[in-house]
Amino acid sequence: MSVLREVAAVIAALGLLALLLAPAGMRRSEAFRGAGLAAAVLGAVLILVSLIPGDDLRAGLERLGSPAAGGAAAVGLAALVAAMVVGVRVVVARPVVWFVLLALALPIRVPVSLGSQDANLLLPLYLVIALGVFAWLWARVSGRVPAAGTGPRALAWPLAAFVALTVVSAVWSSDPEEAGIKLACFYIPFAILYALVLAWWPHAQALRALVIVTLAGGVVAATMALWQFYSGDLWWNATLQQANVYSRFFRVNGFFFDPNILGRYLALGILVAVAVAWVRRGNRDLALLGGAAAIMAAGLFVTYSRSSTLMLMLGLALLGARAVGARRALGVAAALLIVIGGITLAASGNVREAATDLDRLERVSEGRFDLMRGGLTIWRDDPVLGTGVGGFAREFADNLTDTERARIRVVISHNTPVTVLSEVGLVGFALFLWLLVGAGWSVVRGSRAQGGDAGWARWTAGAILLGIVVHSLFYAALFEDPFVWVLGAGACALAALPSQAGTGDRDQEAGGAPAGEAAGAQA
């Protein structure tokens, strides 16, 4: 199975290069991109097959050989195909439906077992991605939509290079099983998702659909979190439930496995609510958005996620810089930091100790400094190309002494740059930095000159993306977060819309479609 996985990784890497880089507008390029998409999907499927233990695979095939199991499988497959056919027809006729389904599926994770490991995977999202692929292929064959572009080259090239290197690094990964999970469940499908969002965006009121569903989902998630805090009952995470017994704080996780992922989702929802409120003038809209933001803020509070709070603070500062000017926003932020920080330091000896004592700070960080030092140790052993995707945890555990193994319980990286450096080396880290610069350049460059809701939405996407990058310094899960891929692709699609310089951010009618959506509605 290891040989199959390595061959599949190479096939998928070549396919993603073709998918992300082939220019639009020429028939040969379209065929090239189609072949790339097929290769990427084939690679992901083969990797998933390689993760199934041989005995389990043989037992499953034997069960399918029985009349009852084979009949049930045939009926299930027929039902899935019928649902997919109906879904394709609906999406081709009303592409906005795909974005509604996408927004619904983005946060939903389902616990499953892959190989010898348990994981929380975005199974509904994979179905939505498959639906988007089939619908796009049918729309292209029937001539309903023009060829799609690959987005700004400043982002397409570093993204394709980084993803391809990460995928092919499964060939030398020290943990092939974890590498397979990361590739088949995150990197490959999310790269396809990025291309799909770019392709479908001009043909639907995508921004409105994503915003409305995300706000509704944030309110639901926050309400669930507040109920958990009130009832003292958690779901999905027995480890967190046990940790709460010995903690001064009762942390909640909503419908996520981890409180920090819930916190990230709620911080994102609050930033979206604030951004929409800035371009709305109706009292009813402002009341609804303010109420939604308040509920999500309450939910964020009971996650006790410091990294999510930092993400929110950074995002609000960036939105403020665009809305009222950088000097005013910086002055207000500095004043709040001095006042609130000063009061906190004066009132709490624990805070003063954590701020002035490195040992105390390391304890408060819950072992993150140990993880970062361990990642640098792993990198020094393989400085050029790293230990391969997914190899951090195994290499970190192998480098621990017996005493450290008894003391350190978490061996999963909580810092994306350190993980990148240790898993794909200096080459991958250089591509990662290039990707960050290219993403920032493509997402927000020219957004102020563009004006209208499209320019404001691009700036908001950039603020959220930077907040997630900062969050990933303390929790990781940067490339494993589908919101990153959707936000990046959506901002790039908005950048391709005509400039509306002279249209103020607050010039839209309260009930009107966003400026960027008008063109999409006419397509």
Coordinates of C-alpha atoms in Angstrom, one line a residue:
M1 CA 0.0 0.0 0.0
S2 CA 2.9 2.4 0.6
V3 CA 4.0 2.2 -3.0
L4 CA 0.4 2.9 -4.1
R5 CA 0.3 5.9 -1.8
E6 CA 3.6 7.3 -3.2
V7 CA 2.6 6.9 -6.8
A8 CA -0.8 8.5 -6.1
A9 CA 0.9 11.5 -4.4
V10 CA 3.0 12.1 -7.5
I11 CA -0.1 11.8 -9.8
A12 CA -2.0 14.2 -7.5
A13 CA 0.8 16.7 -7.4
L14 CA 1.1 16.8 -11.2
G15 CA -2.6 17.1 -11.5
L16 CA -2.8 20.1 -9.1
L17 CA -0.1 21.9 -10.9
A18 CA -2.1 21.6 -14.1
L19 CA -5.4 22.5 -12.4
L20 CA -4.0 25.6 -10.7
L21 CA -1.7 27.0 -13.4
A22 CA -3.2 26.2 -16.8
P23 CA -4.4 29.5 -18.3
A24 CA -8.0 29.9 -19.4
G25 CA -9.2 30.9 -22.9
M26 CA -7.6 28.2 -25.0
R27 CA -9.0 24.8 -25.8
R28 CA -5.7 23.1 -25.1
S29 CA -5.5 24.8 -21.7
E30 CA -9.0 23.6 -20.9
A31 CA -8.1 20.0 -21.8
F32 CA -5.0 20.4 -19.7
R33 CA -6.9 21.6 -16.7
G34 CA -9.5 18.9 -17.1
A35 CA -6.7 16.3 -17.1
G36 CA -5.2 17.9 -14.0
L37 CA -8.6 17.7 -12.2
A38 CA -9.0 14.1 -13.1
A39 CA -5.4 13.3 -11.9
A40 CA -5.9 15.1 -8.6
V41 CA -9.2 13.2 -8.0
L42 CA -7.6 9.9 -8.9
G43 CA -4.7 10.5 -6.7
A44 CA -6.9 11.4 -3.7
V45 CA -9.0 8.2 -4.3
L46 CA -6.0 6.0 -4.5
I47 CA -4.5 7.5 -1.3
L48 CA -7.8 6.9 0.5
V49 CA -7.7 3.2 -0.7
S50 CA -4.1 2.9 0.5
L51 CA -5.2 4.0 4.0
I52 CA -7.6 1.0 4.4
P53 CA -5.8 -1.9 6.0
G54 CA -5.5 -4.9 3.7
D55 CA -7.6 -7.2 5.9
D56 CA -10.4 -4.7 6.2
L57 CA -10.4 -4.1 2.4
R58 CA -10.5 -7.8 1.7
A59 CA -13.3 -8.3 4.3
G60 CA -15.3 -5.5 2.8
L61 CA -15.0 -6.9 -0.7
E62 CA -16.1 -10.3 0.5
R63 CA -19.1 -8.8 2.2
L64 CA -20.0 -7.0 -1.0
G65 CA -19.9 -10.4 -2.7
S66 CA -22.9 -11.6 -0.7
P67 CA -26.3 -10.9 -2.4
A68 CA -27.8 -8.9 0.5
A69 CA -24.7 -6.6 1.0
G70 CA -24.2 -6.3 -2.8
G71 CA -27.8 -5.3 -3.3
A72 CA -27.8 -2.8 -0.5
A73 CA -24.6 -1.3 -1.9
A74 CA -26.1 -1.1 -5.4
V75 CA -29.3 0.6 -4.0
G76 CA -27.2 3.1 -2.0
L77 CA -25.0 3.9 -5.0
A78 CA -28.1 4.4 -7.2
A79 CA -29.6 6.7 -4.7
L80 CA -26.4 8.7 -4.4
V81 CA -26.1 9.0 -8.2
A82 CA -29.8 10.1 -8.5
A83 CA -29.2 12.7 -5.8
M84 CA -26.1 13.9 -7.5
V85 CA -27.9 14.2 -10.9
V86 CA -30.7 16.2 -9.3
G87 CA -28.1 18.4 -7.5
V88 CA -26.2 19.0 -10.7
R89 CA -29.3 20.2 -12.5
V90 CA -30.2 22.5 -9.7
V91 CA -26.7 24.0 -9.3
V92 CA -26.3 24.5 -13.1
A93 CA -29.7 26.3 -13.1
R94 CA -29.1 28.2 -9.8
P95 CA -25.4 28.3 -8.9
V96 CA -26.1 30.2 -5.7
V97 CA -27.5 27.0 -4.3
W98 CA -24.0 25.5 -4.4
F99 CA -22.7 28.4 -2.3
V100 CA -25.5 28.0 0.2
L101 CA -24.6 24.3 0.5
L102 CA -20.9 25.2 0.7
A103 CA -21.5 27.6 3.6
L104 CA -23.6 25.1 5.4
A105 CA -20.9 22.3 5.0
L106 CA -17.8 24.4 5.8
P107 CA -17.8 24.0 9.6
I108 CA -19.4 20.5 9.9
R109 CA -16.9 17.8 10.9
V110 CA -17.8 14.1 11.4
P111 CA -15.7 11.7 13.5
V112 CA -14.4 8.8 11.5
S113 CA -11.6 6.2 11.6
L114 CA -9.0 6.1 8.8
G115 CA -6.5 3.3 9.0
S116 CA -5.4 3.1 12.7
Q117 CA -6.3 6.7 13.4
D118 CA -9.4 8.6 14.4
A119 CA -10.1 11.9 12.7
N120 CA -12.8 14.6 12.5
L121 CA -13.4 15.1 8.7
L122 CA -15.5 17.5 6.7
L123 CA -17.5 14.7 5.0
P124 CA -20.5 17.0 4.0
L125 CA -18.0 19.4 2.4
Y126 CA -16.5 16.6 0.3
L127 CA -19.9 15.9 -1.1
V128 CA -20.4 19.6 -1.9
I129 CA -17.0 19.7 -3.6
A130 CA -18.0 16.6 -5.7
L131 CA -21.3 18.3 -6.6
G132 CA -19.5 21.4 -7.7
V133 CA -17.1 19.4 -9.9
F134 CA -19.9 17.5 -11.7
A135 CA -22.0 20.6 -12.1
W136 CA -19.1 22.6 -13.5
L137 CA -18.2 19.8 -16.0
W138 CA -21.8 19.5 -17.1
A139 CA -22.2 23.3 -17.4
R140 CA -19.0 23.5 -19.5
V141 CA -20.1 20.6 -21.8
S142 CA -23.5 22.2 -22.3
G143 CA -22.0 25.6 -22.9
R144 CA -23.8 27.2 -20.0
V145 CA -20.6 28.8 -18.6
P146 CA -17.4 30.1 -20.1
A147 CA -14.0 28.8 -19.2
A148 CA -12.8 29.6 -15.7
G149 CA -9.6 31.4 -14.9
T150 CA -7.0 30.5 -12.4
G151 CA -7.0 33.7 -10.4
P152 CA -4.1 36.2 -10.1
R153 CA -0.8 34.8 -11.1
A154 CA 0.8 36.3 -8.0
L155 CA -1.2 33.8 -5.9
A156 CA -1.6 30.9 -8.4
W157 CA 2.1 30.3 -8.8
P158 CA 3.1 30.1 -5.1
L159 CA 0.0 28.2 -4.2
A160 CA 0.5 25.6 -6.9
A161 CA 4.2 25.3 -6.0
F162 CA 3.6 24.9 -2.3
V163 CA 0.7 22.5 -2.6
A164 CA 2.6 20.4 -5.2
L165 CA 5.7 20.1 -3.0
T166 CA 3.6 19.3 0.1
V167 CA 1.7 16.6 -1.7
V168 CA 4.8 15.0 -3.3
S169 CA 6.6 15.1 0.1
A170 CA 4.4 12.1 1.1
V171 CA 7.0 10.1 -0.8
W172 CA 9.6 10.6 1.9
S173 CA 7.2 11.2 4.9
S174 CA 8.3 9.6 8.1
D175 CA 4.5 9.0 8.9
P176 CA 2.9 7.7 5.6
E177 CA -0.5 7.2 7.1
E178 CA -0.8 10.7 8.6
A179 CA 0.6 12.0 5.3
G180 CA -2.2 10.2 3.4
I181 CA -4.9 11.6 5.6
K182 CA -3.6 15.2 5.2
L183 CA -3.4 14.9 1.4
A184 CA -6.6 13.0 0.7
C185 CA -8.7 14.9 3.3
F186 CA -7.3 18.4 3.2
Y187 CA -4.7 19.5 0.6
I188 CA -6.1 17.9 -2.5
P189 CA -9.8 18.4 -2.0
F190 CA -9.3 22.0 -0.8
A191 CA -7.1 22.9 -3.8
I192 CA -10.0 21.6 -5.9
L193 CA -12.4 23.7 -3.8
Y194 CA -10.3 26.8 -4.4
A195 CA -10.5 26.3 -8.2
L196 CA -14.3 25.6 -7.9
V197 CA -15.0 28.8 -6.0
L198 CA -13.0 30.8 -8.6
A199 CA -15.0 29.1 -11.3
W200 CA -18.5 29.5 -9.9
W201 CA -18.2 32.9 -8.2
P202 CA -19.1 35.1 -11.3
H203 CA -22.3 33.1 -11.9
A204 CA -24.0 33.4 -8.5
Q205 CA -24.7 35.8 -5.7
A206 CA -21.9 34.0 -3.8
L207 CA -21.0 36.7 -1.4
R208 CA -24.5 37.2 -0.1
A209 CA -25.1 33.4 0.3
L210 CA -21.8 32.9 2.2
V211 CA -22.4 35.9 4.5
I212 CA -26.0 35.0 5.4
V213 CA -25.4 31.3 6.1
T214 CA -22.1 32.0 8.0
L215 CA -23.9 34.5 10.3
A216 CA -26.7 32.1 10.9
G217 CA -24.3 29.3 11.6
G218 CA -22.3 31.4 14.0
V219 CA -25.4 32.2 16.0
V220 CA -26.4 28.5 16.1
A221 CA -22.8 27.5 17.2
A222 CA -22.7 30.2 19.8
T223 CA -26.2 29.3 21.2
M224 CA -25.1 25.7 21.5
A225 CA -21.9 26.8 23.2
L226 CA -23.8 28.9 25.7
W227 CA -26.2 25.9 26.4
Q228 CA -23.1 23.7 27.1
F229 CA -21.8 26.3 29.5
Y230 CA -25.1 26.5 31.3
S231 CA -25.7 22.8 31.4
G232 CA -22.1 21.7 32.0
D233 CA -22.5 19.0 29.3
L234 CA -20.1 18.7 26.3
W235 CA -20.3 16.6 23.1
W236 CA -17.7 14.8 21.0
N237 CA -14.7 15.4 23.3
A238 CA -14.4 13.3 26.5
T239 CA -10.8 14.6 27.0
L240 CA -12.1 18.2 27.2
Q241 CA -14.8 17.1 29.6
Q242 CA -12.3 15.5 31.9
A243 CA -9.9 18.5 31.6
N244 CA -12.8 20.8 32.7
V245 CA -13.1 18.9 35.9
Y246 CA -9.6 20.0 36.9
S247 CA -9.7 23.5 35.4
R248 CA -10.8 26.8 36.8
F249 CA -12.6 27.5 33.5
F250 CA -15.3 25.4 31.9
R251 CA -14.5 25.5 28.2
V252 CA -17.1 24.6 25.6
N253 CA -16.8 23.3 22.0
G254 CA -20.2 23.7 20.4
F255 CA -20.5 21.3 17.5
F256 CA -16.7 21.2 17.0
F257 CA -14.3 18.9 18.6
D258 CA -12.0 21.6 19.9
P259 CA -12.8 24.9 21.7
N260 CA -10.2 26.8 19.6
I261 CA -11.8 25.8 16.3
L262 CA -15.2 27.0 17.7
G263 CA -13.5 30.2 18.8
R264 CA -12.0 30.7 15.3
Y265 CA -15.4 30.2 13.7
L266 CA -17.1 32.6 16.1
A267 CA -14.4 35.2 15.6
L268 CA -14.8 34.9 11.9
G269 CA -18.6 35.3 12.3
I270 CA -18.2 38.4 14.4
L271 CA -15.9 40.0 11.9
V272 CA -18.4 39.3 9.1
A273 CA -21.2 40.8 11.2
V274 CA -19.2 44.0 11.8
A275 CA -18.1 44.3 8.2
V276 CA -21.7 43.9 6.9
A277 CA -23.0 46.4 9.6
W278 CA -20.6 49.0 8.2
V279 CA -22.2 49.0 4.8
R280 CA -25.8 48.8 6.0
R281 CA -27.9 51.8 7.1
G282 CA -31.3 50.3 8.0
N283 CA -32.0 50.1 11.8
R284 CA -33.5 46.6 11.4
D285 CA -30.3 45.4 9.7
L286 CA -28.1 46.9 12.3
A287 CA -30.2 45.5 15.2
L288 CA -30.0 42.0 13.7
L289 CA -26.3 42.2 13.0
G290 CA -25.6 43.7 16.5
G291 CA -27.7 40.9 18.1
A292 CA -25.9 38.2 16.1
A293 CA -22.5 39.7 17.0
A294 CA -23.4 39.9 20.7
I295 CA -24.5 36.2 20.8
M296 CA -21.3 35.1 19.0
A297 CA -19.2 37.2 21.3
A298 CA -20.8 35.5 24.3
G299 CA -20.1 32.1 22.8
L300 CA -16.5 33.1 22.1
F301 CA -16.1 34.2 25.7
V302 CA -17.0 30.7 27.1
T303 CA -14.5 29.0 24.7
Y304 CA -11.7 30.7 26.7
S305 CA -9.7 30.6 23.4
R306 CA -7.0 33.3 23.7
S307 CA -5.8 32.7 20.2
S308 CA -9.3 33.3 18.8
T309 CA -9.6 36.5 20.8
L310 CA -6.3 37.7 19.4
M311 CA -7.6 36.9 15.9
L312 CA -10.8 38.9 16.6
M313 CA -8.8 41.9 18.0
L314 CA -6.5 42.0 14.9
G315 CA -9.4 41.7 12.5
L316 CA -11.3 44.5 14.2
A317 CA -8.3 46.7 14.1
L318 CA -7.8 46.1 10.4
L319 CA -11.5 46.7 9.6
G320 CA -11.3 49.9 11.7
A321 CA -8.2 51.0 9.8
R322 CA -10.0 50.7 6.5
A323 CA -13.3 52.3 7.8
V324 CA -12.1 55.3 9.8
G325 CA -8.4 55.5 8.8
A326 CA -5.3 53.8 10.1
R327 CA -4.3 56.6 12.5
R328 CA -7.6 56.7 14.3
A329 CA -7.9 53.0 14.5
L330 CA -4.3 52.7 15.8
G331 CA -4.9 55.4 18.3
V332 CA -8.1 53.8 19.7
A333 CA -6.4 50.4 19.7
A334 CA -3.4 51.7 21.6
A335 CA -5.6 53.5 24.1
L336 CA -7.7 50.5 24.8
L337 CA -4.6 48.3 25.1
I338 CA -3.0 50.7 27.6
V339 CA -6.1 51.2 29.6
I340 CA -7.4 47.6 29.7
G341 CA -3.9 46.1 29.8
G342 CA -3.0 48.4 32.7
I343 CA -6.1 47.6 34.7
T344 CA -5.5 43.9 34.1
L345 CA -1.9 44.0 35.2
A346 CA -2.7 46.0 38.2
A347 CA -5.6 43.8 39.3
S348 CA -4.1 40.3 38.7
G349 CA -0.9 39.0 40.1
N350 CA -1.2 36.0 37.8
V351 CA -1.2 38.2 34.7
R352 CA 1.8 40.2 36.0
E353 CA 3.7 36.9 36.6
A354 CA 2.8 35.5 33.2
A355 CA 3.9 38.7 31.5
T356 CA 7.3 38.9 33.3
D357 CA 8.3 35.3 34.0
L358 CA 9.3 33.2 31.1
D359 CA 8.8 30.0 33.0
R360 CA 5.3 31.0 33.9
L361 CA 4.6 32.1 30.3
E362 CA 5.7 28.7 29.1
R363 CA 3.3 26.9 31.5
V364 CA 0.5 29.2 30.5
S365 CA 1.2 28.4 26.8
E366 CA 0.4 24.7 27.6
G367 CA 3.6 23.3 26.1
R368 CA 3.6 25.3 22.8
F369 CA 7.2 26.5 23.3
D370 CA 8.3 22.8 23.7
L371 CA 6.5 22.0 20.5
M372 CA 8.2 24.8 18.7
R373 CA 11.7 23.8 19.9
G374 CA 10.9 20.2 19.0
G375 CA 9.9 21.4 15.5
L376 CA 13.2 23.2 15.1
T377 CA 15.1 20.0 16.2
I378 CA 13.2 18.0 13.5
W379 CA 14.1 20.6 10.9
R380 CA 17.8 20.5 11.8
D381 CA 17.8 16.8 11.0
D382 CA 16.3 17.3 7.5
P383 CA 16.9 21.0 6.7
V384 CA 16.3 21.1 2.9
L385 CA 13.1 19.1 2.3
G386 CA 12.0 18.2 5.8
T387 CA 10.6 15.0 7.2
G388 CA 7.6 15.0 4.8
V389 CA 4.0 16.1 5.2
G390 CA 2.4 14.6 8.4
G391 CA 5.7 13.7 9.9
F392 CA 5.9 16.2 12.7
A393 CA 4.1 14.3 15.5
R394 CA 6.0 11.0 14.9
E395 CA 9.4 12.7 14.7
F396 CA 8.6 14.9 17.8
A397 CA 7.6 11.8 19.8
D398 CA 10.7 9.9 18.7
N399 CA 13.0 12.7 19.9
L400 CA 11.5 12.7 23.4
T401 CA 13.2 11.1 26.4
D402 CA 11.3 8.7 28.6
T403 CA 10.9 11.4 31.2
E404 CA 9.6 13.9 28.6
R405 CA 7.1 11.3 27.2
A406 CA 5.6 11.0 30.7
R407 CA 5.3 14.8 31.0
I408 CA 4.4 15.8 27.5
R409 CA 1.0 14.6 26.3
V410 CA 0.5 16.7 23.2
V411 CA 2.8 16.0 20.2
I412 CA 0.7 17.7 17.5
S413 CA 2.2 21.0 16.3
H414 CA 0.4 24.1 17.3
N415 CA 2.4 26.5 15.0
T416 CA 2.0 26.4 11.3
P417 CA 5.4 28.0 10.2
V418 CA 7.3 25.6 12.5
T419 CA 5.3 22.7 11.1
V420 CA 6.0 23.8 7.5
L421 CA 9.7 24.2 8.2
S422 CA 10.0 20.8 9.8
E423 CA 7.9 18.9 7.3
V424 CA 9.0 20.4 3.9
G425 CA 12.3 22.1 4.9
L426 CA 13.7 25.4 3.8
V427 CA 12.4 24.9 0.2
G428 CA 8.9 24.5 1.5
F429 CA 9.3 27.3 4.0
A430 CA 10.5 29.7 1.2
L431 CA 7.4 28.7 -0.9
F432 CA 5.2 29.3 2.2
L433 CA 6.5 32.8 2.6
W434 CA 6.1 33.4 -1.1
L435 CA 2.5 32.2 -0.7
L436 CA 1.7 34.5 2.2
V437 CA 3.1 37.5 0.2
G438 CA 1.2 36.5 -2.9
A439 CA -2.0 35.9 -1.0
G440 CA -1.8 39.3 0.7
W441 CA -1.0 41.0 -2.6
S442 CA -3.8 39.4 -4.5
V443 CA -6.5 39.6 -1.8
V444 CA -6.2 43.3 -0.7
R445 CA -4.2 45.1 -3.3
G446 CA -6.3 47.7 -5.0
S447 CA -9.4 47.0 -2.8
R448 CA -9.6 50.7 -1.7
A449 CA -9.4 51.9 -5.3
Q450 CA -12.0 49.3 -6.4
G451 CA -14.5 50.8 -4.0
G452 CA -18.1 49.6 -3.4
D453 CA -19.0 46.4 -1.5
A454 CA -16.5 44.4 -3.6
G455 CA -13.5 46.4 -2.4
W456 CA -14.8 46.3 1.2
A457 CA -15.5 42.6 1.0
R458 CA -11.9 42.0 -0.2
W459 CA -10.5 44.0 2.7
T460 CA -12.6 42.0 5.1
A461 CA -11.5 38.7 3.6
G462 CA -7.9 39.9 4.0
A463 CA -8.5 40.9 7.6
I464 CA -10.0 37.5 8.4
L465 CA -7.2 35.6 6.6
L466 CA -4.5 37.5 8.5
G467 CA -6.4 36.7 11.7
I468 CA -6.5 33.0 10.8
V469 CA -2.7 33.1 10.0
V470 CA -2.1 34.6 13.5
H471 CA -4.4 32.0 15.1
S472 CA -2.4 29.3 13.3
L473 CA 0.7 30.5 15.1
F474 CA -0.8 29.1 18.3
Y475 CA -3.1 26.4 17.1
A476 CA -1.9 25.5 13.5
A477 CA -4.8 24.2 11.2
L478 CA -4.1 26.8 8.5
F479 CA -4.2 24.7 5.3
E480 CA -6.6 22.3 7.0
D481 CA -9.2 25.1 7.4
P482 CA -11.4 25.2 4.3
F483 CA -12.4 28.8 5.1
V484 CA -8.9 29.9 4.2
W485 CA -9.3 28.4 0.7
V486 CA -12.8 29.9 0.1
L487 CA -11.8 33.3 1.4
G488 CA -8.8 33.5 -0.8
A489 CA -10.6 32.3 -3.9
G490 CA -13.6 34.6 -3.2
A491 CA -11.4 37.7 -2.7
C492 CA -9.5 36.9 -6.0
A493 CA -12.8 36.5 -7.8
L494 CA -14.0 39.9 -6.4
A495 CA -10.7 41.5 -7.6
A496 CA -11.6 40.6 -11.2
L497 CA -14.8 42.7 -11.0
P498 CA -14.8 46.3 -12.5
S499 CA -13.6 49.0 -10.3
Q500 CA -16.2 51.2 -8.6
A501 CA -14.0 54.0 -7.5
G502 CA -16.0 56.9 -6.2
T503 CA -18.6 54.5 -4.8
G504 CA -18.4 54.8 -1.0
D505 CA -18.5 51.8 1.2
R506 CA -21.8 53.0 2.7
D507 CA -23.4 54.0 -0.6
Q508 CA -25.4 50.8 -1.1
E509 CA -29.1 50.7 -0.4
A510 CA -29.9 48.7 2.7
G511 CA -31.9 46.1 0.8
G512 CA -29.9 46.1 -2.4
A513 CA -27.6 43.4 -3.6
P514 CA -23.9 44.0 -3.0
A515 CA -22.1 45.8 -5.8
G516 CA -20.0 42.8 -6.6
E517 CA -23.1 40.6 -6.7
A518 CA -24.9 42.5 -9.4
A519 CA -22.6 41.3 -12.1
G520 CA -22.8 37.8 -10.8
A521 CA -26.6 37.9 -10.8
Q522 CA -26.6 38.9 -14.5
A523 CA -24.2 36.2 -15.6

